Amino acid sequence: MSDGGGSNGGGTFSNNDAGSVSNSGGVTGALAADGVSFAYPAPRVGSCGVHGTRHDGTLKSVSLHLAPGSSTALMGSSGSGKSTLVRILLALAQPSAGTVVLGARAVKPGPARSLRWYRQAVQYIPQNPAGSLDPRMSVSQLLREPLRQLRVAGNHRALVGEALERVEVPAGLLERRPGELSGGQNQRVAIARALAVQPAYLLADEPVSGLDLPLRDTVLSLLGNLVRQEGLGLLLVTHDLGTAARVCGTTAVMAHGRIVEHGPTYRVLDSPGSPEAAALVQASAALHYPPGLPAGAA
């Protein structure tokens, strides 16, 4: 593993070791899902056709602890439960069992006012910014809106400028709207929007998948620095093993609604202990070599 995050320590975390986070108005402690289960209703097919409902278990007793200053990659095939776990960690869905806590405070969906503290502490970076950036608002308005809604203290103009500088968005774009920007510029605006409120944790869903290689490098370096130097906790949903190796100290692999492997990234990628993790590694290797050419023969 490269130096992007291997020294950050694990994503597993003991409450006895809880560290402090200087961001988000003094929020302290781990962000933890303990024994979380969740099921979506689904049609039940009987002899007379579809009737009633049954529950397909999307998450089955999932536990994942994120520490301040640690970075965890969340990997798995489509339908494994990654997105549902992120929704629950964002307090957008209520688990049918288990709990989510930040430090000593329980977290569950509720009115906007009751979650204001949590929305500042835990920010989300989407894969596709189109759904999160209002096309009617300028870049300046887009970044100031969450600062106002969450009642973030400080000079909002300065916070906006600092966030944009971090992701290399020039000040000349402040009055432009999303439709006037490239896809890469919009993604950087979405990242800056999350950073502007000075969160304690970032939950990022494939945040660099739409960026070109030089900009990917810039954003990954930024995420790594936020973890190492500023003590942010990072959960990075990714299908890219290279991204996981570069940024994340630990990796969790999901399959069939469960975490089937969780450990140091170098070990998970070099010596996977589950069939699902091994399949991810093999699939990634296959992408880098032409069919019929064994790895190492190039």
PDB file of C-alpha atoms in Angstrom, residues 28-223:
ATOM      1  CA  THR A  28     -16.003  14.367  19.859  1.00  0.00           C
ATOM      2  CA  GLY A  29     -15.791  10.610  19.552  1.00  0.00           C
ATOM      3  CA  ALA A  30     -16.429   7.847  17.058  1.00  0.00           C
ATOM      4  CA  LEU A  31     -19.125   7.556  14.438  1.00  0.00           C
ATOM      5  CA  ALA A  32     -20.376   4.025  14.893  1.00  0.00           C
ATOM      6  CA  ALA A  33     -23.019   1.698  13.502  1.00  0.00           C
ATOM      7  CA  ASP A  34     -23.572  -1.248  15.843  1.00  0.00           C
ATOM      8  CA  GLY A  35     -25.564  -4.307  14.806  1.00  0.00           C
ATOM      9  CA  VAL A  36     -27.488  -2.381  12.161  1.00  0.00           C
ATOM     10  CA  SER A  37     -30.098  -4.253  10.139  1.00  0.00           C
ATOM     11  CA  PHE A  38     -32.423  -2.901   7.475  1.00  0.00           C
ATOM     12  CA  ALA A  39     -34.934  -4.420   5.086  1.00  0.00           C
ATOM     13  CA  TYR A  40     -36.834  -2.995   2.133  1.00  0.00           C
ATOM     14  CA  PRO A  41     -40.416  -4.173   1.619  1.00  0.00           C
ATOM     15  CA  ALA A  42     -40.762  -6.346  -1.476  1.00  0.00           C
ATOM     16  CA  PRO A  43     -43.726  -7.978  -3.240  1.00  0.00           C
ATOM     17  CA  ARG A  44     -44.441 -11.579  -2.322  1.00  0.00           C
ATOM     18  CA  VAL A  45     -45.389 -13.814  -5.174  1.00  0.00           C
ATOM     19  CA  GLY A  46     -47.962 -16.487  -4.372  1.00  0.00           C
ATOM     20  CA  SER A  47     -49.975 -18.953  -6.398  1.00  0.00           C
ATOM     21  CA  CYS A  48     -52.495 -16.237  -7.197  1.00  0.00           C
ATOM     22  CA  GLY A  49     -49.939 -13.644  -8.189  1.00  0.00           C
ATOM     23  CA  VAL A  50     -48.264 -10.816  -6.293  1.00  0.00           C
ATOM     24  CA  HIS A  51     -49.770 -10.051  -2.900  1.00  0.00           C
ATOM     25  CA  GLY A  52     -48.752  -8.856   0.528  1.00  0.00           C
ATOM     26  CA  THR A  53     -45.155  -7.976   1.310  1.00  0.00           C
ATOM     27  CA  ARG A  54     -42.048  -9.737   2.450  1.00  0.00           C
ATOM     28  CA  HIS A  55     -38.800  -8.217   3.662  1.00  0.00           C
ATOM     29  CA  ASP A  56     -35.537  -8.790   1.840  1.00  0.00           C
ATOM     30  CA  GLY A  57     -32.685  -8.245   4.272  1.00  0.00           C
ATOM     31  CA  THR A  58     -30.541  -5.486   2.820  1.00  0.00           C
ATOM     32  CA  LEU A  59     -28.367  -5.100   5.912  1.00  0.00           C
ATOM     33  CA  LYS A  60     -27.869  -7.866   8.425  1.00  0.00           C
ATOM     34  CA  SER A  61     -26.306  -6.922  11.748  1.00  0.00           C
ATOM     35  CA  VAL A  62     -23.643  -4.607  10.299  1.00  0.00           C
ATOM     36  CA  SER A  63     -21.151  -2.947  12.625  1.00  0.00           C
ATOM     37  CA  LEU A  64     -18.694  -0.314  11.441  1.00  0.00           C
ATOM     38  CA  HIS A  65     -16.810   2.151  13.640  1.00  0.00           C
ATOM     39  CA  LEU A  66     -15.076   5.238  12.245  1.00  0.00           C
ATOM     40  CA  ALA A  67     -12.517   7.058  14.360  1.00  0.00           C
ATOM     41  CA  PRO A  68     -11.385  10.670  14.148  1.00  0.00           C
ATOM     42  CA  GLY A  69      -8.341  10.808  11.905  1.00  0.00           C
ATOM     43  CA  SER A  70      -8.967   7.389  10.335  1.00  0.00           C
ATOM     44  CA  SER A  71      -9.994   6.420   6.812  1.00  0.00           C
ATOM     45  CA  THR A  72     -11.982   3.365   5.749  1.00  0.00           C
ATOM     46  CA  ALA A  73     -12.783   2.209   2.224  1.00  0.00           C
ATOM     47  CA  LEU A  74     -16.182   0.546   1.800  1.00  0.00           C
ATOM     48  CA  MET A  75     -16.165  -1.866  -1.125  1.00  0.00           C
ATOM     49  CA  GLY A  76     -18.493  -4.473  -2.574  1.00  0.00           C
ATOM     50  CA  SER A  77     -20.491  -5.362  -5.648  1.00  0.00           C
ATOM     51  CA  SER A  78     -23.724  -3.598  -6.610  1.00  0.00           C
ATOM     52  CA  GLY A  79     -26.526  -4.581  -4.272  1.00  0.00           C
ATOM     53  CA  SER A  80     -24.193  -5.536  -1.426  1.00  0.00           C
ATOM     54  CA  GLY A  81     -25.676  -2.913   0.912  1.00  0.00           C
ATOM     55  CA  LYS A  82     -23.095  -0.122   0.700  1.00  0.00           C
ATOM     56  CA  SER A  83     -25.554   2.624  -0.252  1.00  0.00           C
ATOM     57  CA  THR A  84     -28.077   1.567   2.367  1.00  0.00           C
ATOM     58  CA  LEU A  85     -25.417   1.636   5.081  1.00  0.00           C
ATOM     59  CA  VAL A  86     -24.374   5.141   3.998  1.00  0.00           C
ATOM     60  CA  ARG A  87     -28.017   6.305   4.089  1.00  0.00           C
ATOM     61  CA  ILE A  88     -28.357   5.017   7.635  1.00  0.00           C
ATOM     62  CA  LEU A  89     -25.092   6.690   8.672  1.00  0.00           C
ATOM     63  CA  LEU A  90     -26.479   9.920   7.206  1.00  0.00           C
ATOM     64  CA  ALA A  91     -29.664   9.547   9.284  1.00  0.00           C
ATOM     65  CA  LEU A  92     -31.742   9.296   6.114  1.00  0.00           C
ATOM     66  CA  ALA A  93     -33.103   5.848   6.953  1.00  0.00           C
ATOM     67  CA  GLN A  94     -34.054   4.196  10.230  1.00  0.00           C
ATOM     68  CA  PRO A  95     -32.543   0.756  10.872  1.00  0.00           C
ATOM     69  CA  SER A  96     -34.905  -2.001  11.891  1.00  0.00           C
ATOM     70  CA  ALA A  97     -32.366  -3.063  14.500  1.00  0.00           C
ATOM     71  CA  GLY A  98     -29.125  -1.721  15.904  1.00  0.00           C
ATOM     72  CA  THR A  99     -27.948   1.828  16.603  1.00  0.00           C
ATOM     73  CA  VAL A 100     -25.923   4.677  15.151  1.00  0.00           C
ATOM     74  CA  VAL A 101     -24.070   6.989  17.514  1.00  0.00           C
ATOM     75  CA  LEU A 102     -21.696   9.903  17.194  1.00  0.00           C
ATOM     76  CA  GLY A 103     -19.660  10.075  20.362  1.00  0.00           C
ATOM     77  CA  ALA A 104     -22.201   9.638  23.154  1.00  0.00           C
ATOM     78  CA  ARG A 105     -25.212  10.851  21.146  1.00  0.00           C
ATOM     79  CA  ALA A 106     -27.673   8.557  19.424  1.00  0.00           C
ATOM     80  CA  VAL A 107     -28.422   9.367  15.798  1.00  0.00           C
ATOM     81  CA  LYS A 108     -31.713   8.676  14.013  1.00  0.00           C
ATOM     82  CA  PRO A 109     -33.860  10.358  11.367  1.00  0.00           C
ATOM     83  CA  GLY A 110     -35.889  13.299  12.615  1.00  0.00           C
ATOM     84  CA  PRO A 111     -36.798  16.953  12.067  1.00  0.00           C
ATOM     85  CA  ALA A 112     -34.168  19.187  10.472  1.00  0.00           C
ATOM     86  CA  ARG A 113     -33.747  21.195  13.665  1.00  0.00           C
ATOM     87  CA  SER A 114     -32.933  18.116  15.767  1.00  0.00           C
ATOM     88  CA  LEU A 115     -30.295  16.977  13.273  1.00  0.00           C
ATOM     89  CA  ARG A 116     -28.626  20.316  12.671  1.00  0.00           C
ATOM     90  CA  TRP A 117     -25.648  19.368  14.892  1.00  0.00           C
ATOM     91  CA  TYR A 118     -25.246  16.095  13.048  1.00  0.00           C
ATOM     92  CA  ARG A 119     -25.530  17.553   9.549  1.00  0.00           C
ATOM     93  CA  GLN A 120     -22.604  19.836  10.323  1.00  0.00           C
ATOM     94  CA  ALA A 121     -20.576  17.057  11.899  1.00  0.00           C
ATOM     95  CA  VAL A 122     -21.144  14.508   9.125  1.00  0.00           C
ATOM     96  CA  GLN A 123     -21.086  15.643   5.498  1.00  0.00           C
ATOM     97  CA  TYR A 124     -21.728  13.695   2.306  1.00  0.00           C
ATOM     98  CA  ILE A 125     -19.910  13.908  -1.025  1.00  0.00           C
ATOM     99  CA  PRO A 126     -22.039  12.389  -3.805  1.00  0.00           C
ATOM    100  CA  GLN A 127     -20.813  10.522  -6.842  1.00  0.00           C
ATOM    101  CA  ASN A 128     -22.960  12.610  -9.163  1.00  0.00           C
ATOM    102  CA  PRO A 129     -23.242  16.264  -8.107  1.00  0.00           C
ATOM    103  CA  ALA A 130     -26.157  16.917 -10.481  1.00  0.00           C
ATOM    104  CA  GLY A 131     -28.660  15.771  -7.874  1.00  0.00           C
ATOM    105  CA  SER A 132     -27.250  17.905  -5.074  1.00  0.00           C
ATOM    106  CA  LEU A 133     -26.460  21.219  -6.793  1.00  0.00           C
ATOM    107  CA  ASP A 134     -29.463  23.459  -7.458  1.00  0.00           C
ATOM    108  CA  PRO A 135     -29.084  24.596 -11.107  1.00  0.00           C
ATOM    109  CA  ARG A 136     -30.670  27.961 -10.258  1.00  0.00           C
ATOM    110  CA  MET A 137     -27.995  28.894  -7.714  1.00  0.00           C
ATOM    111  CA  SER A 138     -24.522  30.284  -8.269  1.00  0.00           C
ATOM    112  CA  VAL A 139     -21.453  28.554  -6.846  1.00  0.00           C
ATOM    113  CA  SER A 140     -21.295  31.205  -4.141  1.00  0.00           C
ATOM    114  CA  GLN A 141     -24.926  30.628  -3.184  1.00  0.00           C
ATOM    115  CA  LEU A 142     -24.500  26.848  -3.238  1.00  0.00           C
ATOM    116  CA  LEU A 143     -21.675  26.992  -0.712  1.00  0.00           C
ATOM    117  CA  ARG A 144     -23.246  29.626   1.514  1.00  0.00           C
ATOM    118  CA  GLU A 145     -26.621  27.883   1.757  1.00  0.00           C
ATOM    119  CA  PRO A 146     -25.529  25.013   4.059  1.00  0.00           C
ATOM    120  CA  LEU A 147     -23.519  27.460   6.174  1.00  0.00           C
ATOM    121  CA  ARG A 148     -26.678  29.486   6.702  1.00  0.00           C
ATOM    122  CA  GLN A 149     -29.012  26.521   7.194  1.00  0.00           C
ATOM    123  CA  LEU A 150     -26.701  24.859   9.712  1.00  0.00           C
ATOM    124  CA  ARG A 151     -25.912  28.155  11.435  1.00  0.00           C
ATOM    125  CA  VAL A 152     -22.177  27.639  11.127  1.00  0.00           C
ATOM    126  CA  ALA A 153     -20.212  30.214  13.070  1.00  0.00           C
ATOM    127  CA  GLY A 154     -17.510  32.346  11.459  1.00  0.00           C
ATOM    128  CA  ASN A 155     -17.019  34.431   8.343  1.00  0.00           C
ATOM    129  CA  HIS A 156     -18.991  32.624   5.650  1.00  0.00           C
ATOM    130  CA  ARG A 157     -17.243  34.408   2.803  1.00  0.00           C
ATOM    131  CA  ALA A 158     -13.885  33.298   4.144  1.00  0.00           C
ATOM    132  CA  LEU A 159     -15.102  29.716   4.662  1.00  0.00           C
ATOM    133  CA  VAL A 160     -16.379  29.572   1.079  1.00  0.00           C
ATOM    134  CA  GLY A 161     -13.136  30.954  -0.306  1.00  0.00           C
ATOM    135  CA  GLU A 162     -11.024  28.521   1.702  1.00  0.00           C
ATOM    136  CA  ALA A 163     -13.104  25.528   0.640  1.00  0.00           C
ATOM    137  CA  LEU A 164     -12.910  26.458  -3.047  1.00  0.00           C
ATOM    138  CA  GLU A 165      -9.173  27.032  -2.826  1.00  0.00           C
ATOM    139  CA  ARG A 166      -8.692  23.564  -1.360  1.00  0.00           C
ATOM    140  CA  VAL A 167     -10.257  21.907  -4.410  1.00  0.00           C
ATOM    141  CA  GLU A 168      -8.684  24.352  -6.873  1.00  0.00           C
ATOM    142  CA  VAL A 169     -11.874  26.072  -8.023  1.00  0.00           C
ATOM    143  CA  PRO A 170     -10.924  29.603  -9.143  1.00  0.00           C
ATOM    144  CA  ALA A 171     -12.736  32.551  -7.568  1.00  0.00           C
ATOM    145  CA  GLY A 172     -13.821  33.604 -11.056  1.00  0.00           C
ATOM    146  CA  LEU A 173     -16.397  30.789 -11.036  1.00  0.00           C
ATOM    147  CA  LEU A 174     -18.206  32.043  -7.928  1.00  0.00           C
ATOM    148  CA  GLU A 175     -21.086  33.610  -9.844  1.00  0.00           C
ATOM    149  CA  ARG A 176     -21.505  30.798 -12.354  1.00  0.00           C
ATOM    150  CA  ARG A 177     -24.215  28.172 -12.133  1.00  0.00           C
ATOM    151  CA  PRO A 178     -23.784  24.394 -12.398  1.00  0.00           C
ATOM    152  CA  GLY A 179     -24.957  24.387 -16.023  1.00  0.00           C
ATOM    153  CA  GLU A 180     -22.052  26.656 -16.921  1.00  0.00           C
ATOM    154  CA  LEU A 181     -19.435  24.361 -15.379  1.00  0.00           C
ATOM    155  CA  SER A 182     -17.837  21.120 -16.507  1.00  0.00           C
ATOM    156  CA  GLY A 183     -18.623  17.846 -14.756  1.00  0.00           C
ATOM    157  CA  GLY A 184     -15.275  17.941 -13.007  1.00  0.00           C
ATOM    158  CA  GLN A 185     -15.829  21.499 -11.824  1.00  0.00           C
ATOM    159  CA  ASN A 186     -19.256  20.575 -10.448  1.00  0.00           C
ATOM    160  CA  GLN A 187     -17.772  17.653  -8.552  1.00  0.00           C
ATOM    161  CA  ARG A 188     -15.169  19.921  -7.004  1.00  0.00           C
ATOM    162  CA  VAL A 189     -17.919  22.373  -6.023  1.00  0.00           C
ATOM    163  CA  ALA A 190     -19.792  19.515  -4.335  1.00  0.00           C
ATOM    164  CA  ILE A 191     -16.656  18.575  -2.396  1.00  0.00           C
ATOM    165  CA  ALA A 192     -16.041  22.213  -1.441  1.00  0.00           C
ATOM    166  CA  ARG A 193     -19.655  22.469  -0.276  1.00  0.00           C
ATOM    167  CA  ALA A 194     -19.100  19.582   2.126  1.00  0.00           C
ATOM    168  CA  LEU A 195     -15.810  20.998   3.407  1.00  0.00           C
ATOM    169  CA  ALA A 196     -17.104  24.530   3.935  1.00  0.00           C
ATOM    170  CA  VAL A 197     -19.128  23.586   7.036  1.00  0.00           C
ATOM    171  CA  GLN A 198     -15.963  22.162   8.652  1.00  0.00           C
ATOM    172  CA  PRO A 199     -17.284  18.661   9.339  1.00  0.00           C
ATOM    173  CA  ALA A 200     -15.766  16.031  11.602  1.00  0.00           C
ATOM    174  CA  TYR A 201     -16.572  13.180   9.210  1.00  0.00           C
ATOM    175  CA  LEU A 202     -16.881  12.847   5.448  1.00  0.00           C
ATOM    176  CA  LEU A 203     -18.906  10.088   3.789  1.00  0.00           C
ATOM    177  CA  ALA A 204     -17.808  10.075   0.152  1.00  0.00           C
ATOM    178  CA  ASP A 205     -19.447   8.001  -2.582  1.00  0.00           C
ATOM    179  CA  GLU A 206     -16.995   7.513  -5.469  1.00  0.00           C
ATOM    180  CA  PRO A 207     -15.996  11.202  -5.232  1.00  0.00           C
ATOM    181  CA  VAL A 208     -13.322  11.081  -7.969  1.00  0.00           C
ATOM    182  CA  SER A 209     -14.925   8.729 -10.480  1.00  0.00           C
ATOM    183  CA  GLY A 210     -15.881  11.576 -12.810  1.00  0.00           C
ATOM    184  CA  LEU A 211     -12.573  13.443 -12.659  1.00  0.00           C
ATOM    185  CA  ASP A 212      -9.585  13.288 -14.982  1.00  0.00           C
ATOM    186  CA  LEU A 213      -6.359  11.779 -13.678  1.00  0.00           C
ATOM    187  CA  PRO A 214      -4.522  14.978 -12.603  1.00  0.00           C
ATOM    188  CA  LEU A 215      -7.590  16.210 -10.727  1.00  0.00           C
ATOM    189  CA  ARG A 216      -8.170  12.780  -9.191  1.00  0.00           C
ATOM    190  CA  ASP A 217      -4.662  12.991  -7.798  1.00  0.00           C
ATOM    191  CA  THR A 218      -5.348  16.453  -6.372  1.00  0.00           C
ATOM    192  CA  VAL A 219      -8.608  15.426  -4.706  1.00  0.00           C
ATOM    193  CA  LEU A 220      -7.197  12.180  -3.293  1.00  0.00           C
ATOM    194  CA  SER A 221      -4.223  14.076  -1.882  1.00  0.00           C
ATOM    195  CA  LEU A 222      -6.666  16.550  -0.320  1.00  0.00           C
ATOM    196  CA  LEU A 223      -8.729  13.775   1.280  1.00  0.00           C
TER     197      LEU A 223
END
